[in-house]
Coordinates of C-alpha atoms and ligand atoms in Angstrom, one line a residue:
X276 CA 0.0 0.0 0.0
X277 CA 2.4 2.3 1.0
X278 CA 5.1 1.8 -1.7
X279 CA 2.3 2.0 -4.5
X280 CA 1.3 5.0 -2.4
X281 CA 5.0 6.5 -2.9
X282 CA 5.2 5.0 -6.6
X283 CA 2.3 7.8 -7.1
X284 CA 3.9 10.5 -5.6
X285 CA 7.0 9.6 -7.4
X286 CA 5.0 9.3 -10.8
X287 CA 2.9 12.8 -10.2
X288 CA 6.4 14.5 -8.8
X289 CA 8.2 13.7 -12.0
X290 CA 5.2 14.5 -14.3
X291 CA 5.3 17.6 -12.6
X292 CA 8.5 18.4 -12.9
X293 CA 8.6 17.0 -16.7
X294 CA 5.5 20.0 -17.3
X295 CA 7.3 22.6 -15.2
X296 CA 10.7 21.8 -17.6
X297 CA 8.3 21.8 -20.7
X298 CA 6.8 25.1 -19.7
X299 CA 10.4 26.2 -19.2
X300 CA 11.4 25.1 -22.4
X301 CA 8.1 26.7 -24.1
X302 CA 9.4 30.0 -22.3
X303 CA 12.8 29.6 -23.5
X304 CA 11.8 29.0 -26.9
X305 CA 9.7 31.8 -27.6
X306 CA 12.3 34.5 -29.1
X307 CA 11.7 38.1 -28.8
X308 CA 12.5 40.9 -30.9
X309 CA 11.1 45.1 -30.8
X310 CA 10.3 44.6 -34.6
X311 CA 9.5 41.8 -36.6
X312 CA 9.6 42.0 -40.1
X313 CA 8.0 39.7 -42.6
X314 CA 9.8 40.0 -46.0
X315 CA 13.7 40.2 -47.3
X316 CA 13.2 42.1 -49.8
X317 CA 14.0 45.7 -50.9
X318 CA 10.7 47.2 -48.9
X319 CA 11.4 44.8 -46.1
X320 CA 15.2 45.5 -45.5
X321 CA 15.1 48.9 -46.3
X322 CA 13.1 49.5 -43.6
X323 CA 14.4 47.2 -41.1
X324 CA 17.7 49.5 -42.0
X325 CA 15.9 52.8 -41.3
X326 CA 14.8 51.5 -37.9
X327 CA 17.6 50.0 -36.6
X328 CA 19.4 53.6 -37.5
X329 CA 16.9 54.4 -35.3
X330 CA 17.9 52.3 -32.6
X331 CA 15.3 49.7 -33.0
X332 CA 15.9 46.4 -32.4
X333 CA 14.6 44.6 -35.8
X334 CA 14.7 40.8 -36.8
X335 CA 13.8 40.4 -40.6
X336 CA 12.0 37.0 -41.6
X337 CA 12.7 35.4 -44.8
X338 CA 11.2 32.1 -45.8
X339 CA 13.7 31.7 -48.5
X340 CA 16.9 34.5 -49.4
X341 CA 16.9 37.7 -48.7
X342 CA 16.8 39.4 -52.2
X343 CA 16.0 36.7 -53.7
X344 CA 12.1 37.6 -55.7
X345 CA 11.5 40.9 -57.3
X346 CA 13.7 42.5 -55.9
X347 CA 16.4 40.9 -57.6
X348 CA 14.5 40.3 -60.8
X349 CA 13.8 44.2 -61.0
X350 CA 15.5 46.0 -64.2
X351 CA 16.8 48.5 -61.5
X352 CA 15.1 52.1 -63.4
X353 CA 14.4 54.4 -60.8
X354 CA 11.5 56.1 -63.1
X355 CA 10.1 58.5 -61.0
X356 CA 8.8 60.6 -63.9
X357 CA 7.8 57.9 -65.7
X358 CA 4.6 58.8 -67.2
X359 CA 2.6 55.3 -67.3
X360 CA 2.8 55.5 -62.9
X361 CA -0.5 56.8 -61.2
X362 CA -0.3 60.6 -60.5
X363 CA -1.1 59.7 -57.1
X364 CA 1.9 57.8 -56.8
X365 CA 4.4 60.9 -57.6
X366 CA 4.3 62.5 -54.0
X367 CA 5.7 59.5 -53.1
X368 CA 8.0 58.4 -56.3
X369 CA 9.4 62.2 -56.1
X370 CA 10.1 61.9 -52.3
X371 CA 12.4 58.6 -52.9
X372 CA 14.4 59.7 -55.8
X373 CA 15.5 62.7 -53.9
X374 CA 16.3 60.2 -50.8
X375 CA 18.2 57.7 -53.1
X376 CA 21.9 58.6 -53.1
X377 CA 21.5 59.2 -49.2
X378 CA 20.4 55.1 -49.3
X379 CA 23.0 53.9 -51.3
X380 CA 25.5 55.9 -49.5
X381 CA 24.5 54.5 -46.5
X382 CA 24.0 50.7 -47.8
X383 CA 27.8 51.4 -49.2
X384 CA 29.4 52.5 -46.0
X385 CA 27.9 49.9 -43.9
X386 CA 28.3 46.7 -46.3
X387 CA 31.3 47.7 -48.1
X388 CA 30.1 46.8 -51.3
X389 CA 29.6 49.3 -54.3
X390 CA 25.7 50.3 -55.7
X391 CA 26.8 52.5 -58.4
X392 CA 24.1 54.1 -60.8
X393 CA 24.6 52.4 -64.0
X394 CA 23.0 55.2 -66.5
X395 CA 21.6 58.9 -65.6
X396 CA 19.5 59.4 -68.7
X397 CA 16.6 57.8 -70.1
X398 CA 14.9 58.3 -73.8
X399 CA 11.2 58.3 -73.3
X400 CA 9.0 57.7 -76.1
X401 CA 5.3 58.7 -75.6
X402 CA 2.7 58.9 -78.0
X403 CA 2.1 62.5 -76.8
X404 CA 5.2 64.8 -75.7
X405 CA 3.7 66.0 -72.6
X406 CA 3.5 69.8 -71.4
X407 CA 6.8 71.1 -70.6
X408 CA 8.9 69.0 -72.0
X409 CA 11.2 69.2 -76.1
X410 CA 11.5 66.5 -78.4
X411 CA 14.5 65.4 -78.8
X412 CA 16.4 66.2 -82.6
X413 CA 17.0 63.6 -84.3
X414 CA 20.6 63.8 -83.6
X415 CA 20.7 63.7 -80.0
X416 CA 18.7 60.5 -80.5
X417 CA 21.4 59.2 -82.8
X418 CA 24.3 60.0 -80.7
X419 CA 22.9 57.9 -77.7
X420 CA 20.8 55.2 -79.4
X421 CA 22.4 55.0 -82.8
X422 CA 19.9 53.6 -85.3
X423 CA 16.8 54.3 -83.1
X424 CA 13.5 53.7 -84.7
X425 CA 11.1 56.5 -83.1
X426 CA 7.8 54.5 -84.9
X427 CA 5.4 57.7 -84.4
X428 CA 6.6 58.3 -80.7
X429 CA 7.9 61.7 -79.4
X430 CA 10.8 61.3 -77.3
X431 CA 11.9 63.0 -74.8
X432 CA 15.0 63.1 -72.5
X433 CA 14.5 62.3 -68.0
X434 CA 17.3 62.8 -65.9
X435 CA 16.6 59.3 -64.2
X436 CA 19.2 56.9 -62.6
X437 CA 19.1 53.4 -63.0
X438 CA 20.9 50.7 -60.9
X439 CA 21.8 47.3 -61.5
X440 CA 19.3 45.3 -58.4
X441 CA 22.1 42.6 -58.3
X442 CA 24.6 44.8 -56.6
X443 CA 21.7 45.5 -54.2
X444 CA 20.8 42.1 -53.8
X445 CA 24.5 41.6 -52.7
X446 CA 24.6 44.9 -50.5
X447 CA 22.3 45.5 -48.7
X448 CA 21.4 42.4 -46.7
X449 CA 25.3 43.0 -45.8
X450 CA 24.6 46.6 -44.5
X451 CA 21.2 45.7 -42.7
X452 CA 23.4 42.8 -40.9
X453 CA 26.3 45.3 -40.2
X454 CA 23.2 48.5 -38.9
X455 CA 22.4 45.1 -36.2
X456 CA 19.9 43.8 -37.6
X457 CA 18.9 40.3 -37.4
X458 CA 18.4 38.7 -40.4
X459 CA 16.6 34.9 -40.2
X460 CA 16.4 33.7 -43.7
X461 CA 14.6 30.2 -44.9
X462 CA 12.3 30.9 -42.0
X463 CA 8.7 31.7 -43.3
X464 CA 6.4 33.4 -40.6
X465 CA 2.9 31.1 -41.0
X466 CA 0.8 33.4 -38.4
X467 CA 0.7 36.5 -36.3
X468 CA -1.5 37.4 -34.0
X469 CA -2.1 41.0 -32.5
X470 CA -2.5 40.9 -28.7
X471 CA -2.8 43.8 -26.1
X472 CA 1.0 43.3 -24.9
X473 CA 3.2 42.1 -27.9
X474 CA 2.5 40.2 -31.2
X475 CA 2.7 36.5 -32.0
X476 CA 4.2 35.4 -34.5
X477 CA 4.4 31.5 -36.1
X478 CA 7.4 30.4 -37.9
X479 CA 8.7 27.5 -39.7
X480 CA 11.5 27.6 -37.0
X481 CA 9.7 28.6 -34.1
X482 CA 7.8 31.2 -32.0
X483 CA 8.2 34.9 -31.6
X484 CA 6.8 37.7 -29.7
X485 CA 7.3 41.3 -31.0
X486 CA 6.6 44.4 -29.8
X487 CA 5.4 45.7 -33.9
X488 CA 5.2 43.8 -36.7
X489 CA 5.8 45.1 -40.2
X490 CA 4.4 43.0 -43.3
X491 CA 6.8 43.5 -46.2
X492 CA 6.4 40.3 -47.9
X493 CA 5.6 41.5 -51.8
X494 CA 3.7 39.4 -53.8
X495 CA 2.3 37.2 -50.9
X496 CA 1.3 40.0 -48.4
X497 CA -2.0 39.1 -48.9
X498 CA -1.3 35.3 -47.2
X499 CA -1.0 37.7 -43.6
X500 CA -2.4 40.5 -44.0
X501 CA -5.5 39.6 -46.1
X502 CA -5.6 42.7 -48.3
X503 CA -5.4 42.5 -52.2
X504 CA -2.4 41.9 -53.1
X505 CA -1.8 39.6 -55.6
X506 CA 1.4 38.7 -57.9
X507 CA 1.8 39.8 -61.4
X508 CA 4.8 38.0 -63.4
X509 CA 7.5 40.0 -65.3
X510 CA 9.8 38.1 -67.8
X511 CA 13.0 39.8 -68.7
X512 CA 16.3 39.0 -71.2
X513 CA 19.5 40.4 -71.1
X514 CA 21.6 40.4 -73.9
X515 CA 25.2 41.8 -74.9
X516 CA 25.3 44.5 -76.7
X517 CA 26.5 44.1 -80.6
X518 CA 30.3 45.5 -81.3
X519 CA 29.4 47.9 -83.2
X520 CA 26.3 49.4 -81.7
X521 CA 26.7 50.9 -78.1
X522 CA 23.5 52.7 -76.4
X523 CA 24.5 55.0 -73.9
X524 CA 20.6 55.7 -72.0
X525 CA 17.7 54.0 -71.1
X526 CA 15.1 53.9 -73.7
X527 CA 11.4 53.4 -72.7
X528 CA 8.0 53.6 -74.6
X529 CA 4.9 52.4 -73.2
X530 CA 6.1 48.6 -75.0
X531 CA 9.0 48.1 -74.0
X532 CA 12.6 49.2 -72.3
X533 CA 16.3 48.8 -72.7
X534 CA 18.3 49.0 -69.7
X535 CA 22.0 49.4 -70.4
X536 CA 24.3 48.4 -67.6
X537 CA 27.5 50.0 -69.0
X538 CA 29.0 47.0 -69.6
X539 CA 28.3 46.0 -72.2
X540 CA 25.2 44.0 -70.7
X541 CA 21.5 45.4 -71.7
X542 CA 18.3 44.8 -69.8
X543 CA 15.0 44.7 -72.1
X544 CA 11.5 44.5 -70.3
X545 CA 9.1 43.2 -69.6
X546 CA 5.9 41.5 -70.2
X547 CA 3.7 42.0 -67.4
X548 CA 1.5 38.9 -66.7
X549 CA -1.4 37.5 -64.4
X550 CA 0.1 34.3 -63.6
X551 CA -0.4 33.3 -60.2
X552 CA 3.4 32.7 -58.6
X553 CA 4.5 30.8 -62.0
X554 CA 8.1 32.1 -62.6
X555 CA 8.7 29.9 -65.6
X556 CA 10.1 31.7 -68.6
X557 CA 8.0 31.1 -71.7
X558 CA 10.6 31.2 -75.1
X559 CA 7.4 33.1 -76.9
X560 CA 6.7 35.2 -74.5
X561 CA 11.2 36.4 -74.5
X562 CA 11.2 36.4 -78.4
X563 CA 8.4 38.8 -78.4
X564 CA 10.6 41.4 -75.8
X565 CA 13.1 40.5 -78.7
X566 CA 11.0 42.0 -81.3
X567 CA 9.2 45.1 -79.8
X568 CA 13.2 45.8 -78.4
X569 CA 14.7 45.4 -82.1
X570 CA 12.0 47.5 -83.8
X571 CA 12.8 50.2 -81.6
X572 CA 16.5 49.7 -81.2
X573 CA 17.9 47.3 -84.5
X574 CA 21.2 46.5 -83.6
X575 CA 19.1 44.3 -81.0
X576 CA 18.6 41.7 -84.0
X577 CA 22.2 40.8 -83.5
X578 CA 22.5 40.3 -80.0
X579 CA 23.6 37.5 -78.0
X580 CA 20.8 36.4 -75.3
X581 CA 22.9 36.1 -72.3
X582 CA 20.2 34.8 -69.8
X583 CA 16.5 35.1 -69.3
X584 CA 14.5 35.2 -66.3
X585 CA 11.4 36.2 -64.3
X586 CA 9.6 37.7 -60.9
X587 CA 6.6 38.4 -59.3
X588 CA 5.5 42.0 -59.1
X589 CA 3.2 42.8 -56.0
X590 CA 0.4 44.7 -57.5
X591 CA -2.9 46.0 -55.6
X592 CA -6.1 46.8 -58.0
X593 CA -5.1 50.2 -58.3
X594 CA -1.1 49.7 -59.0
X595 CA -0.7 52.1 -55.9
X596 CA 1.6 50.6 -52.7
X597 CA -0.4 50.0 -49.4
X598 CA 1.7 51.9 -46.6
X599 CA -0.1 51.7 -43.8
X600 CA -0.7 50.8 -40.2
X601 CA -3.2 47.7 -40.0
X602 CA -3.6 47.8 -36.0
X603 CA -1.9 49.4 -33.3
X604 CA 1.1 47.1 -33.7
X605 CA 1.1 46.4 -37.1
X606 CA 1.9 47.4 -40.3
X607 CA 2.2 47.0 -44.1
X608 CA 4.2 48.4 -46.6
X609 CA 3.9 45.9 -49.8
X610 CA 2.0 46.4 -53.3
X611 CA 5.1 49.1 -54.6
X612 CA 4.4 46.5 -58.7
X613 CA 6.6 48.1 -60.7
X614 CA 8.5 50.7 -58.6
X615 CA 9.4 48.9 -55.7
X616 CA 13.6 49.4 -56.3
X617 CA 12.7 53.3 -56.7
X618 CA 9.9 53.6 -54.1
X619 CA 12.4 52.1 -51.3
X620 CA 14.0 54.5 -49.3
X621 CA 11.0 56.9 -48.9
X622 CA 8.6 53.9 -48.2
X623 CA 11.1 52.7 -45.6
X624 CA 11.5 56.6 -44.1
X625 CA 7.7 57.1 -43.8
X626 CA 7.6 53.5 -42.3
X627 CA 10.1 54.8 -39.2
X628 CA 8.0 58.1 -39.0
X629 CA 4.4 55.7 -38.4
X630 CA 5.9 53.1 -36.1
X631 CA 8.2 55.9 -33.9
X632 CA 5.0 58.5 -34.0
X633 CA 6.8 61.2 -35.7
X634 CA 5.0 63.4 -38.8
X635 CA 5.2 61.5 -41.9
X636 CA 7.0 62.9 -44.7
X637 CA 3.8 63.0 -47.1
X638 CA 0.1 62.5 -47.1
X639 CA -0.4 58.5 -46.9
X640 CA -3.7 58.6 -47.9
X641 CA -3.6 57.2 -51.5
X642 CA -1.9 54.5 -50.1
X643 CA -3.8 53.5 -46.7
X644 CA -5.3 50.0 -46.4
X645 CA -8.9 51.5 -45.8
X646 CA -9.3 52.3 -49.9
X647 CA -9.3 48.2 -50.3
X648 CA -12.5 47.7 -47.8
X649 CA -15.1 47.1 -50.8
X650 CA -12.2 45.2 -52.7
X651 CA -11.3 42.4 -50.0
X652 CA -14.1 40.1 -51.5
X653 CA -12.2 40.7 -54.2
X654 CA -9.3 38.4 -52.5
X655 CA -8.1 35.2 -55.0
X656 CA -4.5 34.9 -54.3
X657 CA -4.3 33.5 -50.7
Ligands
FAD849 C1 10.5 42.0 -64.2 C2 10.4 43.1 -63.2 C3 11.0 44.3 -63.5 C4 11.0 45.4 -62.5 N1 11.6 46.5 -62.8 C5 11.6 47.5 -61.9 C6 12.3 48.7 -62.1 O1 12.9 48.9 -63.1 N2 12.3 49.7 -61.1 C7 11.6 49.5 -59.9 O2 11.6 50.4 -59.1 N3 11.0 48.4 -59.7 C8 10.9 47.4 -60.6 N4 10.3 46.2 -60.4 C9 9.4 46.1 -59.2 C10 10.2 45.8 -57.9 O3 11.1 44.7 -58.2 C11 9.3 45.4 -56.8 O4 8.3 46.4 -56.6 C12 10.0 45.2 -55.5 O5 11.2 44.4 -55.6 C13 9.1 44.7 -54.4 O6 9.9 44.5 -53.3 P1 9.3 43.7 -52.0 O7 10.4 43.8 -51.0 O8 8.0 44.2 -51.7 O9 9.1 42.3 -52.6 P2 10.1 41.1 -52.8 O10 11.4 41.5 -53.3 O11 9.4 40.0 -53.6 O12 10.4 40.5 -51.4 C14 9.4 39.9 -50.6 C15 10.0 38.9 -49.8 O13 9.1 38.4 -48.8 C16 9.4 37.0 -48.6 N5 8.2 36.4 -48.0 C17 7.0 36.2 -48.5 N6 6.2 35.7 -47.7 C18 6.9 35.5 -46.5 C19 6.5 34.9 -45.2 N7 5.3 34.5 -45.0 N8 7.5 34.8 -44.3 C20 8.7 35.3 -44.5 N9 9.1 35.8 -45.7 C21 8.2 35.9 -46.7 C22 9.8 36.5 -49.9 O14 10.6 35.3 -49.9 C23 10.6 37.7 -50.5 O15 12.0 37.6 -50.4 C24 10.3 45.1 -61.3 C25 9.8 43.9 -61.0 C26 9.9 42.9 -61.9 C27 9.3 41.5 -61.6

């Protein structure tokens, strides 16, 4: 009697302490962090940079590499004064172009690496020359594009930087690590929860709690947040640039664009596709890039393809970036389609001024979460 008696104190003691050590363990497991960001890519380590300059503590989640989706398969224009972008999106596009050398500045001193700006010029053609600006003669065209084909477009000249998003891609997750930040990659965040005291967040590696959460994750934003925003795939080719024809500026119509990278390389863009989170490249779908390129550019007929490739663009309905704060510890900065690499450092600036309660830059109402309340039926990509 008595020894079964002290078998069962024995038993509950050690069950006891085996649920006091597994408590312990939970306790121990659950990593915390200030910020939590979801998303590697430009939006989400641009601003995990911006904060941590701030003194914030940030961990950035990626479930695969950092840099690794559109941001990486970007052609790298900053086109600010491009004019197929929303009007309401210039505020915004005007405000990052003026913070851009300040960003790569910083992204070079902390990571050691070189961003340089490829080209400083780009040849817009536009079936109307819009007020304000001259056509170019047909001479200037010649001397930077030599052989140009205008096919009924005015062109016109925009003092517009390009980059090359692989030196990025290389840089800055090397300058967010060296600002302190703490960068989990192949790690995808599977829930997060909004409570009174912090926010829970669900990895593939394990539990967090955060003090704000930031959703940055691009084309899959909606899988969190819930709001529209959906992929849209982009193929691109590069080629080498014939011997005997050298361009010298970006040229861009509504069609098409040629990115030069001054070496030789040349970017041409990109079809712009609804096709779920497919990445294949379709050999059609380059050929006819090839085309549009070569009937605006010849010399493109006898290029060598170096490689092909594609990415997913986040896009909202109205093409305009959500920037916003979805609750009183969260928020969202994803949906930036086709200007993300541009739209960067002011996104990530006006993200610090939300979360740290300080005025934002510009009015965020264009791009606050609310416009999307009649659209979220609208929701097919989760
Ligand atoms: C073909 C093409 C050409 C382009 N050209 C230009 C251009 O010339 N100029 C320009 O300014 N912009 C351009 N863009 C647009 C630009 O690339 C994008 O707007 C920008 O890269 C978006 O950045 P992002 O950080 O929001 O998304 P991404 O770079 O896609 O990063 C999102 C990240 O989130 C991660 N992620 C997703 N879900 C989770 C999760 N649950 N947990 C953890 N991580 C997650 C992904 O792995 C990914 O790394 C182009 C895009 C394409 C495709």
């Amino acid at each position: 009697m008595e020894s079964h008696h002290l078998y069962g104190m024995k038993h509950r003691n050690l069950a006891l302490a085996e649920n006091l050590s597994l408590a312990a363990n939970k306790i121990d497991s659950v990593k915390q962090t200030e910020v939590a960001i979801s998303g590697g890519g430009i939006i989400g380590l641009s601003a995990a940079l911006e904060l941590a300059r701030a003194g914030v503590q940030v961990t950035v989640f990626d479930r695969a590499r950092a840099m690794a989706e559109a941001s990486s398969a970007a052609a790298g224009m900053l086109a600010a004064s491009d004019p197929d972008n929303p009007i309401a999106l210039r505020p915004l596009a005007m405000l990052s172009a003026r913070l851009y050398s300040q960003f790569l500045a910083q992204v070079e001193e902390l990571s050691g690496e070189r961003v340089p700006i490829r080209t400083r010029q780009t040849f817009q053609g536009s079936p109307e020359l819009p007020e304000g600006f001259t056509s170019l003669t047909a001479e200037q065209l010649q001397a930077v594009a030599p052989g140009i084909v205008c096919g009924g477009l005015h062109f016109f000249s925009l003092d517009e930087g390009s980059l090359a998003p692989g030196d990025l891609a290389f840089a800055l997750p090397k300058a967010v690590r060296a600002a302190g930040v703490s960068l989990v990659e192949n790690t995808q965040i599977t829930r997060v929860r909004e409570r009174d005291a912090a926010v829970e967040i669900e990895t593939t590696a394990g539990r967090w709690t955060a003090g704000k959460f930031v959703h940055a994750s691009g084309a899959w934003a909606a899988q969190l947040s819930g709001l529209p925003v959906a992929p849209r795939k982009g193929q691109m080719v590069m080629i080498e640039e014939p011997r005997h024809a050298s361009l010298k500026a970006v040229l861009r119509t509504p069609e098409i664009y040629l990115v030069p990278r001054g070496d030789r390389r040349i970017v041409v863009g990109a079809t712009v596709e609804d096709a779920g989170f497919d990445k294949q490249i379709d050999n059609g779908a380059i050929e006819g890039l090839l085309d549009k390129a070569a009937s605006l550019w010849p010399p493109v007929r006898e290029a060598r393809i170096l490689e092909s490739w594609a990415g997913l663009r986040p896009a909202t309905p109205d093409a305009l970036p959500v920037i916003d704060a979805l609750g009183d510890r969260s928020w969202i900065a994803a949906g930036h389609f086709r200007n993300g690499i541009l739209l960067a450092p002011a996104t990530a600036q006006l993200l610090r001024q939300m979360i740290l309660d300080e005025p934002a830059d510009i009015d965020l109402r264009n791009f606050s979460s609310r416009r999307f309340a009649s659209a979220a039926q609208e929701l097919s990509v989760r």
